[in-house]
Every structure is written in C-alpha cells, then in structure tokens.
Short mmCIF file of C-alpha atoms in Angstrom, two decimals:
data_model
loop_
_atom_site.label_atom_id
_atom_site.label_comp_id
_atom_site.label_asym_id
_atom_site.label_seq_id
_atom_site.Cartn_x
_atom_site.Cartn_y
_atom_site.Cartn_z
CA MET A 16 -9.74 50.50 -51.50
CA SER A 17 -11.15 48.80 -48.44
CA ASP A 18 -10.69 51.71 -46.05
CA ALA A 19 -10.33 55.17 -47.55
CA ARG A 20 -9.62 56.63 -44.12
CA ASP A 21 -6.52 54.63 -43.18
CA ALA A 22 -3.16 56.40 -43.49
CA THR A 23 -1.29 53.87 -41.35
CA PRO A 24 1.75 53.74 -41.04
CA TYR A 25 1.99 57.48 -41.72
CA ASP A 26 1.33 60.00 -38.98
CA ALA A 27 1.73 63.27 -40.96
CA LEU A 28 1.71 64.78 -44.44
CA PHE A 29 4.31 67.43 -45.31
CA LEU A 30 3.33 69.92 -48.05
CA LEU A 31 6.76 70.85 -49.44
CA SER A 32 7.02 73.75 -51.87
CA PHE A 33 9.44 76.22 -53.44
CA GLY A 34 8.64 79.33 -51.40
CA GLY A 35 8.60 82.96 -52.43
CA PRO A 36 9.09 86.51 -51.11
CA GLU A 37 6.27 88.17 -49.21
CA GLY A 38 7.45 91.77 -49.50
CA PRO A 39 9.99 93.98 -51.34
CA ASP A 40 12.71 93.46 -48.71
CA ASP A 41 12.46 89.68 -49.17
CA VAL A 42 13.08 89.59 -52.92
CA ILE A 43 16.90 89.67 -53.17
CA PRO A 44 17.47 87.41 -50.10
CA PHE A 45 14.98 84.95 -51.59
CA LEU A 46 16.73 84.96 -54.97
CA GLU A 47 20.07 84.49 -53.20
CA ASN A 48 18.62 81.40 -51.52
CA VAL A 49 17.40 80.04 -54.85
CA THR A 50 20.70 80.61 -56.67
CA ARG A 51 23.16 79.90 -53.84
CA GLY A 52 26.33 78.20 -55.11
CA ARG A 53 25.76 79.13 -58.77
CA GLY A 54 27.90 82.29 -58.79
CA ILE A 55 25.14 84.52 -60.20
CA PRO A 56 26.03 88.22 -59.72
CA LYS A 57 23.80 90.42 -57.60
CA GLU A 58 23.13 92.68 -60.60
CA ARG A 59 21.46 89.75 -62.39
CA LEU A 60 19.41 88.97 -59.30
CA LYS A 61 18.18 92.56 -59.27
CA GLU A 62 17.08 92.19 -62.90
CA VAL A 63 15.08 89.05 -62.05
CA GLY A 64 13.78 90.77 -58.94
CA GLU A 65 12.04 93.34 -61.13
CA HIS A 66 9.51 90.62 -62.01
CA TYR A 67 8.55 90.43 -58.35
CA PHE A 68 8.60 94.21 -57.83
CA LEU A 69 5.92 94.51 -60.54
CA PHE A 70 3.69 92.68 -58.06
CA GLY A 71 4.74 94.60 -54.94
CA GLY A 72 7.62 92.25 -54.17
CA VAL A 73 5.18 89.50 -53.30
CA SER A 74 5.06 86.07 -54.89
CA PRO A 75 1.58 84.58 -54.80
CA ILE A 76 2.95 81.08 -54.13
CA ASN A 77 2.88 81.27 -50.33
CA ASP A 78 -0.78 82.32 -50.19
CA GLN A 79 -1.57 79.63 -52.74
CA ASN A 80 0.14 77.05 -50.54
CA ARG A 81 -1.84 78.29 -47.55
CA ALA A 82 -5.02 77.79 -49.59
CA LEU A 83 -3.93 74.26 -50.58
CA LEU A 84 -3.01 73.49 -46.98
CA ASP A 85 -6.50 74.56 -45.91
CA ALA A 86 -8.13 72.54 -48.72
CA LEU A 87 -6.19 69.41 -47.73
CA ARG A 88 -7.09 69.75 -44.07
CA LYS A 89 -10.76 70.25 -44.89
CA ASP A 90 -10.82 67.33 -47.32
CA PHE A 91 -9.10 64.99 -44.87
CA ALA A 92 -11.41 65.99 -42.02
CA GLY A 93 -14.49 65.69 -44.22
CA HIS A 94 -13.55 62.14 -45.20
CA GLY A 95 -12.45 60.88 -41.82
CA LEU A 96 -8.73 60.78 -42.63
CA ASP A 97 -6.98 61.58 -39.36
CA LEU A 98 -3.69 62.91 -40.68
CA PRO A 99 -2.18 66.28 -39.72
CA VAL A 100 -0.79 68.39 -42.56
CA TYR A 101 2.30 70.60 -42.20
CA TRP A 102 3.85 73.05 -44.66
CA GLY A 103 7.43 74.08 -45.41
CA ASN A 104 9.50 75.53 -48.27
CA ARG A 105 12.89 74.98 -49.83
CA ASN A 106 13.76 78.66 -50.31
CA TRP A 107 11.72 80.82 -47.92
CA ALA A 108 9.90 80.75 -44.62
CA PRO A 109 8.51 78.50 -43.34
CA TYR A 110 11.73 76.64 -44.14
CA LEU A 111 11.84 72.90 -44.71
CA THR A 112 14.27 72.23 -41.84
CA ASP A 113 12.21 74.26 -39.37
CA THR A 114 9.04 72.40 -40.32
CA LEU A 115 10.74 69.02 -40.01
CA ARG A 116 12.06 70.03 -36.59
CA GLU A 117 8.52 71.00 -35.56
CA MET A 118 7.21 67.66 -36.76
CA VAL A 119 9.84 65.78 -34.75
CA ALA A 120 8.94 67.84 -31.68
CA ASP A 121 5.30 66.87 -32.25
CA GLY A 122 6.28 63.20 -32.21
CA ARG A 123 5.84 62.51 -35.94
CA ARG A 124 7.78 59.36 -36.84
CA ARG A 125 6.57 58.44 -40.34
CA ILE A 126 6.14 61.36 -42.71
CA LEU A 127 4.76 61.43 -46.26
CA VAL A 128 5.86 64.34 -48.44
CA LEU A 129 3.76 66.07 -51.12
CA ALA A 130 5.96 68.19 -53.41
CA THR A 131 4.23 70.92 -55.43
CA SER A 132 5.71 69.54 -58.64
CA ALA A 133 3.82 66.89 -60.60
CA TYR A 134 6.50 65.69 -63.02
CA ALA A 135 9.88 63.97 -63.04
CA SER A 136 12.96 66.18 -63.35
CA TYR A 137 16.01 67.14 -61.32
CA SER A 138 14.54 70.48 -60.18
CA GLY A 139 11.02 69.06 -59.79
CA CYS A 140 11.89 65.93 -57.82
CA ARG A 141 15.47 65.02 -56.98
CA GLN A 142 16.36 68.52 -55.78
CA TYR A 143 13.46 68.33 -53.32
CA ARG A 144 14.85 64.97 -52.18
CA GLU A 145 18.35 66.45 -51.80
CA ASN A 146 16.95 69.28 -49.70
CA LEU A 147 15.12 66.75 -47.54
CA ALA A 148 18.40 64.88 -47.02
CA ASP A 149 20.14 68.14 -46.08
CA SER A 150 17.45 68.89 -43.50
CA LEU A 151 17.57 65.39 -42.04
CA ALA A 152 21.35 65.72 -41.76
CA ALA A 153 20.90 69.03 -39.92
CA LEU A 154 18.45 67.47 -37.45
CA GLU A 155 20.76 64.49 -36.99
CA ALA A 156 23.59 66.90 -36.13
CA GLU A 157 21.32 68.41 -33.49
CA GLY A 158 20.96 64.97 -31.91
CA LEU A 159 17.29 64.53 -32.81
CA ASP A 160 15.71 61.18 -33.55
CA LEU A 161 15.02 61.21 -37.27
CA PRO A 162 11.62 60.29 -38.71
CA LYS A 163 11.28 58.07 -41.77
CA VAL A 164 10.38 60.24 -44.73
CA ASP A 165 8.71 59.05 -47.95
CA LYS A 166 7.56 61.07 -50.97
CA LEU A 167 4.29 60.72 -52.86
CA ARG A 168 4.62 59.51 -56.44
CA HIS A 169 4.29 61.86 -59.39
CA TYR A 170 0.64 62.77 -59.86
CA PHE A 171 0.66 64.31 -63.35
CA ASN A 172 -1.79 61.71 -64.68
CA HIS A 173 -4.13 61.46 -61.70
CA GLU A 174 -7.72 62.29 -62.59
CA GLY A 175 -7.97 64.86 -59.78
CA PHE A 176 -5.04 66.79 -61.22
CA LEU A 177 -6.22 66.52 -64.83
CA GLU A 178 -9.91 67.32 -64.52
CA PRO A 179 -9.51 70.91 -63.21
CA MET A 180 -7.17 71.62 -66.13
CA VAL A 181 -9.63 70.17 -68.63
CA GLU A 182 -12.32 72.41 -67.17
CA GLY A 183 -9.96 75.39 -67.32
CA VAL A 184 -9.35 74.90 -71.04
CA LEU A 185 -13.07 74.52 -71.70
CA GLN A 186 -13.80 77.76 -69.83
CA SER A 187 -11.07 79.59 -71.74
CA LEU A 188 -12.41 78.36 -75.07
CA ALA A 189 -15.92 79.45 -74.09
CA ASP A 190 -14.55 82.91 -73.25
CA LEU A 191 -13.13 83.42 -76.76
CA PRO A 192 -15.23 85.20 -79.40
CA GLU A 193 -17.47 82.68 -81.11
CA ASP A 194 -16.04 83.34 -84.57
CA VAL A 195 -12.51 82.22 -83.52
CA ARG A 196 -13.39 79.62 -80.88
CA ASP A 197 -13.49 76.45 -82.97
CA GLY A 198 -10.23 77.29 -84.73
CA ALA A 199 -8.36 78.05 -81.50
CA HIS A 200 -4.97 76.44 -80.97
CA ILE A 201 -4.06 75.10 -77.50
CA ALA A 202 -0.52 75.79 -76.27
CA PHE A 203 0.26 73.51 -73.32
CA SER A 204 3.00 75.30 -71.41
CA THR A 205 5.56 74.13 -68.87
CA HIS A 206 8.86 75.27 -67.42
CA SER A 207 11.77 74.96 -69.83
CA ILE A 208 14.79 73.08 -68.50
CA PRO A 209 18.19 72.31 -70.05
CA THR A 210 17.84 69.57 -72.65
CA ALA A 211 20.56 67.60 -70.84
CA SER A 212 18.41 67.61 -67.69
CA ALA A 213 15.31 66.67 -69.65
CA ASP A 214 17.11 63.78 -71.37
CA THR A 215 18.13 62.29 -68.01
CA SER A 216 14.80 62.84 -66.24
CA GLY A 217 13.00 59.86 -64.76
CA PRO A 218 14.37 56.32 -64.39
CA VAL A 219 17.33 55.28 -66.52
CA GLU A 220 15.12 53.36 -68.96
CA ASP A 221 13.31 56.63 -69.79
CA HIS A 222 16.47 58.62 -70.50
CA GLY A 223 17.06 60.17 -73.92
CA ASP A 224 14.96 62.37 -76.23
CA GLY A 225 13.48 64.55 -73.49
CA GLY A 226 13.28 61.76 -70.93
CA ALA A 227 10.33 61.29 -68.63
CA TYR A 228 9.85 65.07 -68.32
CA VAL A 229 8.76 65.52 -71.94
CA LYS A 230 6.94 62.16 -72.14
CA GLN A 231 4.82 62.97 -69.08
CA HIS A 232 3.89 66.44 -70.32
CA LEU A 233 2.97 65.11 -73.75
CA ASP A 234 0.77 62.47 -72.12
CA VAL A 235 -1.05 65.11 -70.06
CA ALA A 236 -1.49 67.38 -73.09
CA GLN A 237 -2.96 64.52 -75.10
CA LEU A 238 -5.34 63.56 -72.28
CA ILE A 239 -6.62 67.12 -71.97
CA ALA A 240 -6.94 67.61 -75.74
CA ASP A 241 -8.85 64.33 -76.02
CA ALA A 242 -11.21 65.33 -73.20
CA VAL A 243 -11.83 68.73 -74.80
CA ARG A 244 -12.64 67.06 -78.13
CA GLU A 245 -15.04 64.62 -76.46
CA ARG A 246 -16.91 67.42 -74.68
CA THR A 247 -17.00 70.01 -77.46
CA GLY A 248 -16.92 67.91 -80.62
CA VAL A 249 -14.01 70.07 -81.86
CA ASP A 250 -10.53 68.66 -82.43
CA HIS A 251 -8.30 71.61 -81.49
CA PRO A 252 -4.68 71.53 -82.70
CA TRP A 253 -2.16 71.69 -79.87
CA GLN A 254 1.54 71.77 -79.05
CA LEU A 255 3.72 71.48 -75.94
CA VAL A 256 5.66 74.72 -75.43
CA TYR A 257 8.03 76.10 -72.82
CA GLN A 258 8.57 79.21 -70.73
CA SER A 259 10.69 80.73 -67.95
CA ARG A 260 14.07 79.86 -69.45
CA SER A 261 17.10 81.03 -67.49
CA GLY A 262 20.82 80.28 -67.56
CA ALA A 263 23.62 80.80 -70.04
CA PRO A 264 22.49 81.38 -73.66
CA HIS A 265 24.93 78.78 -75.06
CA ILE A 266 23.34 75.91 -73.09
CA PRO A 267 20.45 74.26 -75.02
CA TRP A 268 17.06 74.38 -73.27
CA LEU A 269 13.72 72.90 -74.29
CA GLU A 270 11.93 74.88 -77.01
CA PRO A 271 9.84 76.50 -78.46
CA ASP A 272 9.43 79.41 -76.11
CA ILE A 273 5.80 80.46 -75.62
CA CYS A 274 6.26 83.94 -77.13
CA ASP A 275 8.09 82.55 -80.18
CA HIS A 276 5.30 80.01 -80.51
CA LEU A 277 2.64 82.73 -80.48
CA GLU A 278 4.46 84.52 -83.31
CA GLU A 279 4.74 81.30 -85.33
CA ARG A 280 1.09 80.35 -84.85
CA HIS A 281 -0.06 83.85 -85.75
CA ALA A 282 2.03 83.74 -88.92
CA ALA A 283 0.43 80.38 -89.75
CA GLY A 284 -3.02 81.96 -89.59
CA VAL A 285 -4.28 80.58 -86.28
CA PRO A 286 -7.26 82.76 -85.21
CA ALA A 287 -6.84 82.39 -81.42
CA VAL A 288 -4.80 80.63 -78.75
CA VAL A 289 -5.57 79.15 -75.34
CA ILE A 290 -2.52 78.75 -73.10
CA SER A 291 -2.85 75.91 -70.61
CA PRO A 292 -0.02 75.97 -68.00
CA ILE A 293 0.01 72.22 -67.35
CA GLY A 294 3.49 72.27 -65.83
CA PHE A 295 2.46 74.37 -62.81
CA VAL A 296 0.38 73.46 -59.78
CA SER A 297 -0.62 77.06 -59.01
CA ASP A 298 -0.61 80.60 -60.45
CA HIS A 299 2.78 81.58 -59.03
CA MET A 300 5.25 84.12 -60.42
CA GLU A 301 6.23 82.21 -63.57
CA VAL A 302 2.57 82.07 -64.56
CA LEU A 303 1.79 85.68 -63.61
CA TYR A 304 4.84 87.18 -65.29
CA ASP A 305 5.76 84.88 -68.18
CA LEU A 306 2.19 84.18 -69.29
CA ASP A 307 -0.11 86.87 -67.90
CA THR A 308 2.40 89.66 -68.57
CA GLU A 309 4.88 88.74 -71.33
CA ALA A 310 2.81 86.28 -73.38
CA LYS A 311 -0.30 88.43 -73.00
CA ALA A 312 1.64 91.45 -74.27
CA LYS A 313 2.98 89.44 -77.22
CA ALA A 314 -0.51 88.26 -78.16
CA ALA A 315 -1.82 91.83 -77.95
CA GLU A 316 1.05 93.05 -80.14
CA LEU A 317 0.13 90.41 -82.74
CA GLY A 318 -3.59 91.09 -82.49
CA LEU A 319 -4.06 87.44 -81.56
CA PRO A 320 -6.98 86.64 -79.24
CA MET A 321 -5.50 84.72 -76.29
CA ARG A 322 -6.86 83.25 -73.07
CA ARG A 323 -4.86 81.65 -70.26
CA SER A 324 -6.57 78.79 -68.47
CA ALA A 325 -6.36 78.20 -64.73
CA THR A 326 -3.91 76.02 -62.88
CA VAL A 327 -5.13 73.41 -60.40
CA GLY A 328 -4.35 75.43 -57.28
CA ALA A 329 -6.47 74.46 -54.28
CA ASP A 330 -9.27 72.88 -56.33
CA PRO A 331 -11.21 70.38 -54.17
CA ARG A 332 -10.65 67.69 -56.81
CA PHE A 333 -6.91 68.10 -56.41
CA ALA A 334 -7.17 67.88 -52.63
CA ALA A 335 -9.21 64.69 -53.06
CA ALA A 336 -6.53 63.33 -55.41
CA ILE A 337 -3.88 63.90 -52.75
CA ARG A 338 -6.03 62.05 -50.23
CA ASP A 339 -6.31 59.18 -52.69
CA LEU A 340 -2.52 59.15 -53.19
CA VAL A 341 -1.93 59.16 -49.43
CA VAL A 342 -4.28 56.24 -48.86
CA GLU A 343 -2.81 54.40 -51.85
CA ARG A 344 0.78 54.78 -50.62
CA ALA A 345 -0.19 53.83 -47.06
CA ALA A 346 -1.84 50.65 -48.35
CA VAL A 347 1.28 49.80 -50.34
CA GLU A 348 3.41 50.25 -47.22
CA ARG A 349 1.08 47.88 -45.35
CA GLY A 350 1.53 45.29 -48.09
CA ALA A 351 -2.01 45.57 -49.49
CA GLU A 352 -2.97 45.20 -53.13
CA VAL A 353 -3.88 48.54 -54.71
CA THR A 354 -5.05 49.76 -58.10
CA PRO A 355 -3.48 53.20 -58.54
CA CYS A 356 -5.37 55.93 -60.37
CA ALA A 357 -3.35 56.80 -63.47
CA LEU A 358 -4.88 57.88 -66.77
CA GLY A 359 -3.17 57.90 -70.14
CA ALA A 360 -0.46 55.76 -71.67
CA LEU A 361 2.26 55.90 -69.02
CA GLY A 362 0.65 54.30 -65.98
CA ALA A 363 1.38 55.08 -62.34
CA SER A 364 4.81 56.44 -61.47
CA HIS A 365 7.18 54.71 -59.08
CA ASN A 366 6.85 55.14 -55.30
CA LEU A 367 10.61 55.03 -54.70
CA CYS A 368 12.93 56.90 -57.06
CA PRO A 369 15.43 54.34 -58.42
CA VAL A 370 19.18 54.78 -58.68
CA GLY A 371 19.99 57.02 -61.65
CA CYS A 372 16.60 58.74 -61.63
CA CYS A 373 16.92 62.47 -62.49
CA PRO A 374 20.66 62.48 -61.62
CA ALA A 375 22.16 65.44 -59.83
CA ARG A 376 24.57 67.87 -61.43
CA ALA A 377 27.03 66.76 -58.75
CA ALA A 378 26.59 63.73 -56.51
CA ARG A 379 24.64 64.61 -53.37
CA PRO A 380 22.62 62.47 -50.94
CA ALA A 381 18.87 62.42 -51.61
CA ALA A 382 16.16 61.19 -49.25
CA ALA A 383 13.04 59.16 -50.11
CA GLY A 384 14.62 57.03 -52.82
CA VAL A 385 16.25 53.64 -53.23
CA ASP A 386 19.66 55.23 -52.60
CA SER A 387 18.56 57.30 -49.59
CA PRO A 388 21.01 57.41 -46.67
CA TYR A 389 17.96 57.78 -44.41
CA ALA A 390 16.01 54.64 -45.33
#
C-alpha cells in the first residue's frame, strides 16, 4: 500500500470483546448479562459459575484485552499510524454503550470496530453487530449525534493471525517426548455451536453443511498443518474438533467434542496429541477450563501425552495484522485499489456483511452491514 500510516477516513478503532467477571461477586451478574432473555434458571448459572470460581471468580479475558489494547497502541505509534484505540465489552465493564458514548464525547465521527472473534457465525459476528445497533439506538435516544461505525473483516486467514498459531504448534510438538513427537496428532479446537447456526453462517451462498464457520476453520487448520509439515518434515494427522458446548441436549451441536476425540484417538493408538485452540483469540475461560482443566484431566486419565498450544493473544504479529487490516479498510473507503492479505483457499472476507449473513434467531437490527439502519 502506498501509505501504511493513513487511516483516513477513520478517526478511532474500537476493540470490542465479550467481557468477563473480575471477582467472585461479578460472576452471577455477568452470567445473567450473557444469558439475558433465554430463561436459564439461576441454579444453572451457579453451576456454570463454578468454572469461574475455580479461578478466583476472575476471567482472564479482560486482562488479555488490556494487553491487546496496549499492543495495538504501541504498534500504531511505532509505525506512525495516528489512530486512538478504545475498548469496550458486550457483557461486562467497560460496556460497549459507555465506550461509544465516550468516543462521541471525544468527537469521534468515523469508527472502525475490531471484534475479538475471527470467524463468521451468529455469536461471533452478527450478535456483535446487533449489540452495536442497540448501543447506537441508546445514544440516539439520548439525543447524541451518532458516528458512522464499520467493522473490520474476518481475519482468520491473515498471516499475522496464523503465524503465531503455527509457532505455538511447533513449540508444543517440540515439548513432547521425542519418542512420541513425530506420531503426534493435532486436534484443532474451536467453540461448538448449534449445527443450525453453523449451516447458516456466512453469506447465503456459503450456507449448508457447516456454512462458513466450518469452512473457515478447516482452511485455517489446513494452513497450519501444511506450515508445520514444511518446517518439520513430518506430516502430522489432524482433525477439527469442538468444545464448550452448552444448551439443551436434544439440539444438535457441532461434534466431536474434544474429550470424546481424545478417547477415540487414544483407542486408535495415537501416541500423543497437541491441541491447537484456533477458534479463540486469547486464553480466556473456555480455554483455561475446557482445555487446560477438563481435556488435560481426560488426557491424564488415558495416559495420553498432551500439550496445548498458545492462542494469538497480544502477539506483536497480530497487532501488526490489525494495523494492516485498518489501513486496508481505510484505503477501500477512500476508493483505492488494495490487495488484501488472505492466505489459503477462501480469500479475503467481505467488508460489509450482506443480507442473510449469519441470520439472527429472531429479526433484530444489526449495525455495520448492508442492512444496517445506521448506514
């Protein structure tokens, strides 16, 4: 690109995340925020809350977002990109609406949003857009002048997102005992979602058979496995697996579950497993509990050597990738020709979510898409 420092027309970046409790007293109110409107009894929330209480009632996600916020600010400043970065959450302080209100008070008129979810799905994209629309409606009701809000495209196949995960798998393989290393199986793990949601993820043309959600994860898994083979000379078998299922047992969700997969691979004679959590940007609660606690315990029970590779987190290469995506989108908005960074078979994702993309369970307005009421 001709000028890697130009974010025009944007005057701010909004790091938008899920949020998490920061102490024992926050756990149940946080879970009530997450599940509001779903009719989940408080007793069930207390059961889920036990996951957080194992870690002192603190989710690591907020500190991880603070680290990413710091990494982005340092990267932007170090490369002459004059763009302030704000942070807000959907389900806990700092809340999305409060951060947007702060940005309006600071005079921000054209905002670009980075969601901490790399893939297409209702919960990973459209729900963020619905929450943005809710917040804009709240500010409009307060009589504030609304900024124009856009969202960065999905970054699952950007080199700066992929390379830290490749390195994480290589480090995990190197940490296995030498006699089981070359035969190790790689389990690429992501959040399970209802199969109906998976099948309708992404644009309409991608719907069916897992939709864009499964296609994108398979593309990332293949890219990482190929890179590992090129750097080690070993072709490790791999499979996409799922974790963190919730909801009614009679509703089909994506499978296999990671713990069931460990049992199956052990029965098949696999000597070791590396779990690569490609569906997660950082080591938040689903990684710490479902992988580092439950899956680790299952592997120990089976006597199966297991290592869990790192998520991207605040890796400088990821921060640089976000800078690249910001500059790319800004250039597109200015009408310039750009060559987006996108590895693998799927190419660069869309900048504007089309009508029918990751449809809602019930029709609700969503910002930053073709059908946005706040264009």
